[in-house]
Amino acid sequence: DLTVRDQHLCLKTLHGLEPVDVLIKRLDDEWLDPLELRSDSGLGVPGLMQAVRAGNVVLANAPGGAPLESNAVLGFLPAICEHLLGEPLALPSLPTWWCGEAASLHDALPQLERHVIKSTYPTLAHDTQIGSTLDAHAMAQLRARLQRHPGAYTTQAYVPLSHQPTWHHDNQIVPRAAMLRVFALADGAQSWGVLPGGLVRLAPPGQLVASMQRGGSSADCWVLADDEVATPTSSPPPVPGLLGAAQQPRHITSRAAENLFWLGRYTERAENSVRLAQITLRNLQGEHQHSPTLLAWLSACAHWHSLVPADVACNAGNRRQFERQLIAQLAPQRGAAGVGYNLRALKGAADNVRERLSHQQRHLIERLDQAFASSVHHLSTEPDLAAQQALQALAHASEGLVAITGMQTDRMVRDDGWCMLSIGRLIERLSTLSHALALGLRTECVQHDAGFEALLALFDSTITFHAQYQQRRDLVALTDMLVVHRDNPRSLTWIEASLRSRLGKLPRGGHEVAAELLQQLAWPRQWDQVDLAALLNRCEHAANALSDRLGQCYFSHADRLNRSLIA
């Protein structure tokens, strides 16, 4: 979400680069900036340290403060307080011994059974151990390690955690160790107020250390009051401008926008690959399985969608091998971009924007991915029934994708993020369908009934076409329905017009961006003056160029427009 431009730290959003003045880091120091610290790191923000040195951003917890988080500091807190403040600690410190001191090591070794042994330096990641839980052999090994590397260990007096009842998955109530983290807020000069309740951290089952990084979890905390809790008897007075403030749009980060964009693309891509796989299997089993033009078109489309390996062709002599390869490639672990891969990628994009999707939509995507992977896992080992079982799995996947599309269309707020999702779908649709129709012309499959119907099916326009043109099978009718029809959401004219509309609603001069990105396309009213094959090629090229340009302008912010936005 963050980038450095001209020694300034910025948040990447669809509205441009927003300056960031203060940052709280949750990374260890060495991972902050791969340009200056760890070059092998994919974490951190390149150039962050340069922005800090230039004074353009403040790190609230400055680099170099990690030693203060060491367990060993607790052993020195009483003396530090006496030295700096001239008074004892207001709250007693937990008795702590840093074993790097010879005297502390000498005192700690005989008492290890009553201590908790921790790593002095968090980066070493030594497991916290409770001395009373170790057997004689483990204790001897621990003493040996302390004597070899005393400075790496800190021991503390063991204070047993409280236990609370928890519900176990086998319908039993079992005790688990728990600790309560409370929070205090500064409410005036030298004054603090402790909030009621807090965060309850539970240790993993059977363990005594509550660590979220090692399998711990959280629980609700109920605070019982001695007296009745006061509740407001009247509504608070209206705040001037409250409605206007509530309606202020929330800026979408570039990372969220990019994931929504690919959520849309992978949803559309999954639909198209499922539909193409269904069309291919049905035709390989049907009465037109010997049609050379149909087989050529199916083969070219399947290769373009990575439904089969590039070296497997579909012709009259190897239809069954082509079919077996297609079925084997359905599973997500096979192939570069087959059906299973697209469903898995759809799930990955959804996981990255979980906060933007409803609980129902996320579970539907997860169940679809799991169910399809399970249903096609063993198909390659059952050749006699594989085709029918594959068609059943594809039918279930198609139904699931229809539900997902419905949720995207009818259950999401129409903000900039949804607009980017919709653009992703339209770009994928324009690229896929224009390429498929161009292949239909090139292989001449549109000149035969079987290929004609297959193209209509891929465009999901079979019923609409036959309702309008009955039994016609000519190129003019096909072009009208799939290219220039203004009310068919699968026609190229409708897709192109919708793209212009969506791009015009994006922030930062969307109309200008739309005009720039789509200038390669002739206006739909001029399409009848353009050669169809050339038009389809331009549509596919424009879709790819549009995707790249959107990434530069809104995701990576590599375009020149952003430089003027940095204050």
Coordinates of C-alpha atoms in Angstrom, one line a residue, residues 105-535:
L105 CA 23.3 -17.0 35.6
H106 CA 24.7 -18.4 38.9
D107 CA 21.4 -17.5 40.7
A108 CA 19.1 -18.8 37.9
L109 CA 20.6 -22.2 37.2
P110 CA 19.6 -23.8 40.5
Q111 CA 16.0 -22.4 40.2
L112 CA 15.1 -23.3 36.6
E113 CA 12.4 -25.7 37.8
R114 CA 10.6 -22.6 39.2
H115 CA 11.3 -20.3 36.2
V116 CA 10.1 -19.5 32.7
I117 CA 13.0 -19.5 30.3
K118 CA 12.7 -17.1 27.3
S119 CA 14.8 -15.9 24.5
T120 CA 16.6 -12.6 25.2
Y121 CA 16.5 -11.7 21.5
P122 CA 13.1 -12.2 19.8
T123 CA 14.9 -12.8 16.4
L124 CA 16.4 -16.0 17.8
A125 CA 12.9 -17.4 18.2
H126 CA 13.8 -19.8 21.0
D127 CA 10.6 -21.4 22.3
T128 CA 9.5 -20.2 25.7
Q129 CA 9.8 -23.1 28.2
I130 CA 8.3 -23.6 31.7
G131 CA 10.8 -25.3 33.9
S132 CA 8.3 -27.3 35.9
T133 CA 7.1 -29.1 32.8
L134 CA 10.5 -30.4 31.7
D135 CA 11.7 -33.9 32.5
A136 CA 15.3 -34.5 33.8
H137 CA 16.7 -35.1 30.3
A138 CA 15.2 -31.9 28.9
M139 CA 16.3 -29.9 31.9
A140 CA 19.9 -31.1 31.5
Q141 CA 19.9 -30.1 27.9
L142 CA 18.5 -26.7 28.8
R143 CA 21.2 -26.1 31.4
A144 CA 23.8 -27.0 28.9
R145 CA 22.5 -24.5 26.4
L146 CA 22.3 -21.7 29.0
Q147 CA 25.9 -22.4 30.0
R148 CA 27.1 -22.3 26.3
H149 CA 25.1 -19.2 25.3
P150 CA 24.1 -17.5 28.5
G151 CA 23.4 -14.1 27.0
A152 CA 20.8 -15.6 24.6
Y153 CA 18.5 -16.5 27.5
T154 CA 16.4 -14.7 30.1
T155 CA 14.6 -16.4 33.0
Q156 CA 11.6 -15.1 34.9
A157 CA 9.7 -16.2 38.0
Y158 CA 6.8 -18.4 36.9
V159 CA 3.4 -16.9 37.6
P160 CA 0.7 -19.5 36.7
L161 CA -1.9 -18.2 34.3
S162 CA -5.6 -18.3 35.2
H163 CA -7.7 -20.9 33.5
Q164 CA -11.1 -20.4 31.9
P165 CA -13.6 -22.9 30.5
T166 CA -13.7 -23.2 26.7
W167 CA -15.8 -25.2 24.3
H168 CA -13.9 -28.0 22.5
H169 CA -14.7 -29.3 19.1
D170 CA -15.8 -32.7 20.5
N171 CA -18.6 -31.0 22.4
Q172 CA -16.8 -30.8 25.7
I173 CA -15.9 -28.0 28.0
V174 CA -12.2 -28.0 28.8
P175 CA -10.0 -25.6 30.7
R176 CA -7.4 -23.4 28.9
A177 CA -4.8 -21.1 30.2
A178 CA -5.8 -17.4 29.7
M179 CA -4.4 -14.0 30.3
L180 CA -6.1 -10.6 30.0
R181 CA -4.5 -7.6 28.3
V182 CA -6.0 -4.4 29.5
F183 CA -5.8 -1.0 27.8
A184 CA -5.4 2.5 29.3
L185 CA -6.1 5.8 27.6
A186 CA -4.5 9.2 28.4
D187 CA -7.4 11.4 29.5
G188 CA -5.4 14.5 30.6
A189 CA -2.1 15.6 31.9
Q190 CA -0.5 12.8 34.1
S191 CA -3.9 11.1 34.1
W192 CA -4.9 7.7 32.7
G193 CA -8.2 5.9 32.5
V194 CA -8.2 2.0 32.3
L195 CA -10.9 0.7 30.0
P196 CA -13.2 -2.0 31.3
G197 CA -12.6 -5.4 29.8
G198 CA -9.7 -6.1 27.4
L199 CA -8.3 -8.7 25.2
V200 CA -8.3 -12.3 26.5
R201 CA -5.6 -14.4 25.0
L202 CA -5.9 -18.2 25.3
A203 CA -3.1 -20.6 25.2
P204 CA -3.3 -23.5 22.8
P205 CA -5.0 -26.7 24.2
G206 CA -2.7 -28.4 26.7
Q207 CA -0.1 -25.6 26.8
L208 CA 0.5 -22.9 29.5
V209 CA 1.9 -20.1 27.3
A210 CA -0.6 -17.7 25.7
S211 CA 1.0 -16.8 22.4
M212 CA -1.0 -15.8 19.3
Q213 CA 2.0 -16.7 17.1
R214 CA 2.1 -20.3 18.4
G215 CA -1.5 -21.4 18.0
G216 CA -3.2 -19.2 20.6
S217 CA -6.5 -17.6 20.2
S218 CA -8.8 -15.0 21.8
A219 CA -12.0 -15.0 23.8
D220 CA -14.6 -12.5 24.8
C221 CA -14.2 -10.7 28.1
W222 CA -17.3 -10.0 30.2
V223 CA -17.1 -7.3 33.0
L224 CA -19.6 -7.7 35.8
A225 CA -20.7 -4.4 37.4
D226 CA -21.7 -4.1 41.1
D227 CA -24.5 -1.7 40.2
E228 CA -26.8 -1.2 37.3
V229 CA -25.0 0.2 34.3
A230 CA -26.1 3.7 33.3
T231 CA -27.6 4.0 29.9
P232 CA -28.4 7.2 27.9
T233 CA -32.0 8.2 28.3
S234 CA -32.1 10.4 25.2
S235 CA -30.4 10.5 21.9
P236 CA -27.3 12.6 21.6
P237 CA -27.7 16.0 20.0
P238 CA -27.2 16.0 16.3
V239 CA -23.7 16.9 15.1
P240 CA -23.6 19.6 12.5
G241 CA -22.6 18.2 9.1
L242 CA -22.8 14.6 10.4
L243 CA -24.8 13.3 7.4
G244 CA -22.3 15.0 5.0
A245 CA -19.4 13.5 6.9
A246 CA -21.0 10.0 6.8
Q247 CA -21.4 10.2 3.1
Q248 CA -17.8 11.0 2.4
P249 CA -16.4 8.4 0.0
R250 CA -13.7 6.1 1.4
H251 CA -10.6 6.0 -0.7
I252 CA -9.8 2.5 -2.0
T253 CA -6.1 1.6 -1.7
S254 CA -4.4 0.5 -4.9
R255 CA -3.7 -2.9 -3.5
A256 CA -7.4 -3.5 -2.8
A257 CA -8.3 -2.1 -6.2
E258 CA -5.9 -4.4 -8.0
N259 CA -7.2 -7.5 -6.1
L260 CA -10.8 -6.5 -6.9
F261 CA -9.8 -6.0 -10.6
W262 CA -8.3 -9.5 -10.7
L263 CA -11.3 -10.9 -8.8
G264 CA -13.4 -9.6 -11.7
R265 CA -11.0 -11.0 -14.3
Y266 CA -10.7 -14.4 -12.7
T267 CA -14.5 -14.7 -12.2
E268 CA -15.0 -14.0 -15.9
R269 CA -12.1 -16.2 -16.9
A270 CA -13.4 -19.1 -14.8
E271 CA -16.8 -18.7 -16.4
N272 CA -15.4 -18.7 -19.9
S273 CA -13.0 -21.7 -19.3
V274 CA -15.9 -23.7 -17.7
R275 CA -18.2 -23.0 -20.6
L276 CA -15.5 -23.8 -23.2
A277 CA -14.6 -27.1 -21.5
Q278 CA -18.3 -28.0 -21.5
I279 CA -18.7 -27.2 -25.2
T280 CA -15.5 -29.1 -26.1
L281 CA -16.5 -32.3 -24.2
R282 CA -20.0 -32.3 -25.5
N283 CA -18.8 -31.9 -29.1
L284 CA -16.2 -34.6 -28.7
Q285 CA -19.0 -36.9 -27.6
G286 CA -21.6 -35.6 -30.1
E287 CA -22.5 -36.2 -33.7
H288 CA -20.1 -33.5 -35.0
Q289 CA -17.0 -35.0 -33.5
H290 CA -15.5 -35.6 -37.0
S291 CA -15.9 -32.0 -38.2
P292 CA -12.4 -30.7 -39.0
T293 CA -13.3 -27.0 -38.8
L294 CA -15.0 -27.5 -35.4
L295 CA -12.1 -29.6 -34.1
A296 CA -9.6 -26.9 -35.3
W297 CA -11.6 -24.2 -33.5
L298 CA -12.0 -26.2 -30.3
S299 CA -8.3 -27.0 -30.3
A300 CA -7.2 -23.4 -30.8
C301 CA -9.5 -22.1 -28.1
A302 CA -8.5 -24.8 -25.7
H303 CA -4.8 -24.0 -26.2
W304 CA -5.5 -20.3 -25.7
H305 CA -7.2 -21.0 -22.4
S306 CA -4.5 -23.5 -21.4
L307 CA -7.1 -26.3 -21.1
V308 CA -4.7 -28.7 -22.8
P309 CA -0.9 -28.7 -23.2
A310 CA 0.3 -26.8 -26.3
D311 CA 1.7 -29.9 -27.9
V312 CA -1.7 -31.8 -27.9
A313 CA -3.8 -31.1 -31.0
C314 CA -7.4 -32.0 -31.7
N315 CA -8.1 -33.8 -34.9
A316 CA -10.0 -36.8 -36.2
G317 CA -7.1 -39.1 -35.3
N318 CA -6.6 -38.2 -31.6
R319 CA -9.9 -36.9 -30.3
R320 CA -9.8 -39.3 -27.3
Q321 CA -6.3 -38.3 -26.3
F322 CA -7.2 -34.6 -26.6
E323 CA -10.3 -35.4 -24.4
R324 CA -8.3 -37.2 -21.8
Q325 CA -5.7 -34.4 -21.6
L326 CA -8.4 -31.8 -21.2
I327 CA -10.0 -33.8 -18.3
A328 CA -6.6 -34.3 -16.7
Q329 CA -5.9 -30.6 -16.8
L330 CA -9.1 -29.7 -15.0
A331 CA -7.5 -30.2 -11.6
P332 CA -5.9 -27.0 -10.1
Q333 CA -2.5 -28.7 -9.7
R334 CA -2.3 -29.4 -13.4
G335 CA -1.7 -26.8 -16.2
A336 CA -0.9 -23.2 -16.2
A337 CA -4.4 -21.7 -16.4
G338 CA -7.0 -24.3 -16.7
V339 CA -10.4 -24.4 -15.0
G340 CA -9.1 -25.5 -11.6
Y341 CA -6.3 -23.0 -11.7
N342 CA -8.8 -20.2 -12.5
L343 CA -11.1 -21.2 -9.6
R344 CA -8.1 -21.3 -7.2
A345 CA -6.9 -17.9 -8.4
L346 CA -10.4 -16.6 -7.9
K347 CA -10.3 -17.8 -4.3
G348 CA -6.8 -16.2 -3.9
A349 CA -8.0 -12.8 -5.1
A350 CA -11.1 -13.1 -2.8
D351 CA -8.9 -13.9 0.2
N352 CA -6.9 -10.7 -0.4
V353 CA -10.1 -8.5 -0.2
R354 CA -12.0 -10.5 2.5
E355 CA -13.1 -7.2 4.2
R356 CA -14.9 -6.2 1.0
L357 CA -16.9 -9.4 0.5
S358 CA -19.8 -10.8 2.4
H359 CA -19.3 -13.8 4.6
Q360 CA -21.7 -15.7 2.2
Q361 CA -19.8 -14.8 -0.9
R362 CA -16.4 -15.8 0.6
H363 CA -17.8 -19.2 1.6
L364 CA -19.4 -19.7 -1.7
I365 CA -16.0 -19.1 -3.5
E366 CA -14.2 -21.4 -1.0
R367 CA -16.7 -24.2 -1.4
L368 CA -16.7 -23.9 -5.1
D369 CA -12.9 -24.2 -5.3
Q370 CA -12.8 -27.2 -2.8
A371 CA -15.8 -29.0 -4.4
F372 CA -14.4 -28.8 -7.9
A373 CA -10.9 -29.8 -7.0
S374 CA -12.4 -32.8 -5.1
S375 CA -14.7 -33.9 -7.9
V376 CA -12.0 -33.9 -10.7
H377 CA -9.1 -35.2 -8.6
H378 CA -9.5 -38.8 -9.7
L379 CA -11.0 -38.4 -13.2
S380 CA -7.8 -39.3 -15.1
T381 CA -7.8 -42.7 -13.5
E382 CA -11.4 -43.6 -14.6
P383 CA -11.4 -43.1 -18.4
D384 CA -14.7 -44.9 -19.1
L385 CA -16.7 -42.5 -16.9
A386 CA -14.4 -39.5 -16.9
A387 CA -16.2 -37.4 -19.6
Q388 CA -19.6 -37.6 -18.0
Q389 CA -18.2 -37.0 -14.5
A390 CA -16.2 -34.0 -15.8
L391 CA -19.4 -32.6 -17.4
Q392 CA -21.2 -32.9 -14.1
A393 CA -18.4 -31.2 -12.2
L394 CA -18.3 -28.4 -14.8
A395 CA -22.1 -28.0 -14.5
H396 CA -21.8 -27.6 -10.7
A397 CA -19.0 -25.1 -11.2
S398 CA -21.1 -23.1 -13.7
E399 CA -24.0 -22.9 -11.3
G400 CA -21.6 -21.7 -8.5
L401 CA -20.1 -19.1 -10.7
V402 CA -23.6 -17.8 -11.6
A403 CA -24.3 -17.3 -7.9
I404 CA -20.9 -15.5 -7.4
T405 CA -21.7 -13.3 -10.4
G406 CA -25.1 -12.5 -8.9
M407 CA -23.5 -11.5 -5.6
Q408 CA -21.0 -9.3 -7.4
T409 CA -23.8 -7.6 -9.4
D410 CA -26.4 -7.3 -6.7
R411 CA -24.7 -7.5 -3.3
M412 CA -21.7 -5.0 -3.5
V413 CA -21.6 -1.3 -3.0
R414 CA -21.1 0.6 -6.2
D415 CA -17.9 2.4 -5.2
D416 CA -14.6 2.7 -6.9
G417 CA -13.6 -0.8 -5.9
W418 CA -16.7 -2.4 -7.5
C419 CA -16.1 -0.2 -10.5
M420 CA -12.6 -1.7 -10.8
L421 CA -14.0 -5.3 -10.4
S422 CA -16.5 -4.6 -13.2
I423 CA -13.8 -3.2 -15.4
G424 CA -11.7 -6.4 -14.8
R425 CA -14.7 -8.5 -15.9
L426 CA -15.3 -6.5 -19.0
I427 CA -11.7 -6.5 -20.1
E428 CA -11.5 -10.3 -19.7
R429 CA -14.7 -10.7 -21.6
L430 CA -13.6 -8.4 -24.5
S431 CA -10.3 -10.2 -24.8
T432 CA -11.7 -13.7 -24.7
L433 CA -14.7 -13.3 -26.9
S434 CA -13.0 -11.2 -29.6
H435 CA -10.2 -13.8 -29.8
A436 CA -12.7 -16.7 -29.9
L437 CA -14.7 -15.1 -32.8
A438 CA -11.4 -14.3 -34.6
L439 CA -10.5 -18.0 -34.4
G440 CA -13.9 -18.9 -35.6
L441 CA -13.3 -16.8 -38.8
R442 CA -9.8 -18.1 -39.2
T443 CA -10.7 -21.8 -38.9
E444 CA -14.0 -21.2 -40.9
C445 CA -16.0 -23.1 -38.3
V446 CA -18.7 -20.4 -38.5
Q447 CA -19.5 -21.6 -41.9
H448 CA -20.8 -24.9 -40.5
D449 CA -23.7 -25.5 -38.2
A450 CA -21.7 -27.2 -35.4
G451 CA -19.1 -24.4 -35.3
F452 CA -21.8 -21.7 -35.5
E453 CA -23.7 -23.2 -32.5
A454 CA -20.5 -23.6 -30.6
L455 CA -19.6 -19.9 -31.0
L456 CA -23.1 -18.9 -29.9
A457 CA -22.7 -21.1 -26.8
L458 CA -19.4 -19.7 -25.8
F459 CA -20.9 -16.2 -26.1
D460 CA -23.8 -17.5 -24.0
S461 CA -26.2 -16.1 -26.7
T462 CA -27.8 -19.2 -28.1
I463 CA -31.4 -18.5 -26.8
T464 CA -31.2 -14.8 -27.7
F465 CA -30.0 -15.5 -31.2
H466 CA -32.6 -18.2 -32.0
A467 CA -35.4 -16.0 -30.6
Q468 CA -34.5 -13.3 -33.0
Y469 CA -33.1 -15.1 -36.0
Q470 CA -34.8 -18.6 -35.8
Q471 CA -32.9 -20.9 -38.1
R472 CA -30.5 -18.5 -39.8
R473 CA -26.9 -19.5 -40.0
D474 CA -25.2 -16.7 -41.8
L475 CA -22.3 -14.4 -40.8
V476 CA -24.4 -11.2 -41.0
A477 CA -26.8 -12.5 -38.3
L478 CA -23.9 -13.8 -36.2
T479 CA -22.1 -10.4 -36.5
D480 CA -25.2 -8.6 -35.5
M481 CA -25.8 -10.6 -32.4
L482 CA -22.1 -11.0 -31.2
V483 CA -20.5 -7.8 -32.4
V484 CA -22.9 -4.9 -32.9
H485 CA -26.0 -5.8 -30.8
R486 CA -26.5 -2.9 -28.3
D487 CA -28.6 -4.9 -25.8
N488 CA -26.7 -8.2 -25.7
P489 CA -24.3 -8.0 -22.7
R490 CA -22.1 -10.5 -24.5
S491 CA -21.7 -8.5 -27.7
L492 CA -18.5 -6.5 -28.3
T493 CA -20.4 -3.3 -28.8
W494 CA -22.1 -3.6 -25.4
I495 CA -18.8 -4.6 -23.7
E496 CA -17.0 -1.6 -25.3
A497 CA -19.7 0.8 -24.3
S498 CA -19.8 -0.5 -20.8
L499 CA -16.1 -0.2 -20.5
R500 CA -16.2 3.5 -21.5
S501 CA -18.9 4.1 -18.9
R502 CA -17.0 2.4 -16.1
L503 CA -13.7 4.1 -17.0
G504 CA -15.4 7.4 -17.0
K505 CA -16.4 6.9 -13.3
L506 CA -12.9 6.3 -12.1
P507 CA -11.2 9.1 -10.2
R508 CA -8.3 11.3 -11.5
G509 CA -9.6 12.2 -14.9
G510 CA -11.3 9.0 -15.7
H511 CA -12.8 10.4 -18.9
E512 CA -9.4 11.4 -20.3
V513 CA -8.0 8.0 -19.3
A514 CA -10.8 6.2 -21.0
A515 CA -10.4 8.2 -24.2
E516 CA -6.6 7.5 -24.2
L517 CA -7.0 3.8 -23.5
L518 CA -9.9 3.1 -25.9
Q519 CA -8.8 5.3 -28.8
Q520 CA -7.6 2.2 -30.6
L521 CA -11.2 1.1 -31.0
A522 CA -13.4 2.5 -33.7
W523 CA -16.7 3.8 -32.3
P524 CA -19.4 1.2 -32.6
R525 CA -21.3 3.2 -35.2
Q526 CA -18.2 2.9 -37.4
W527 CA -17.7 -0.8 -37.0
D528 CA -19.6 -1.7 -40.1
Q529 CA -17.0 0.2 -42.1
V530 CA -14.1 -1.9 -40.6
D531 CA -13.0 -5.3 -41.7
L532 CA -14.3 -7.8 -39.1
A533 CA -11.1 -9.7 -38.7
A534 CA -9.1 -6.5 -38.2
L535 CA -11.8 -5.2 -35.8

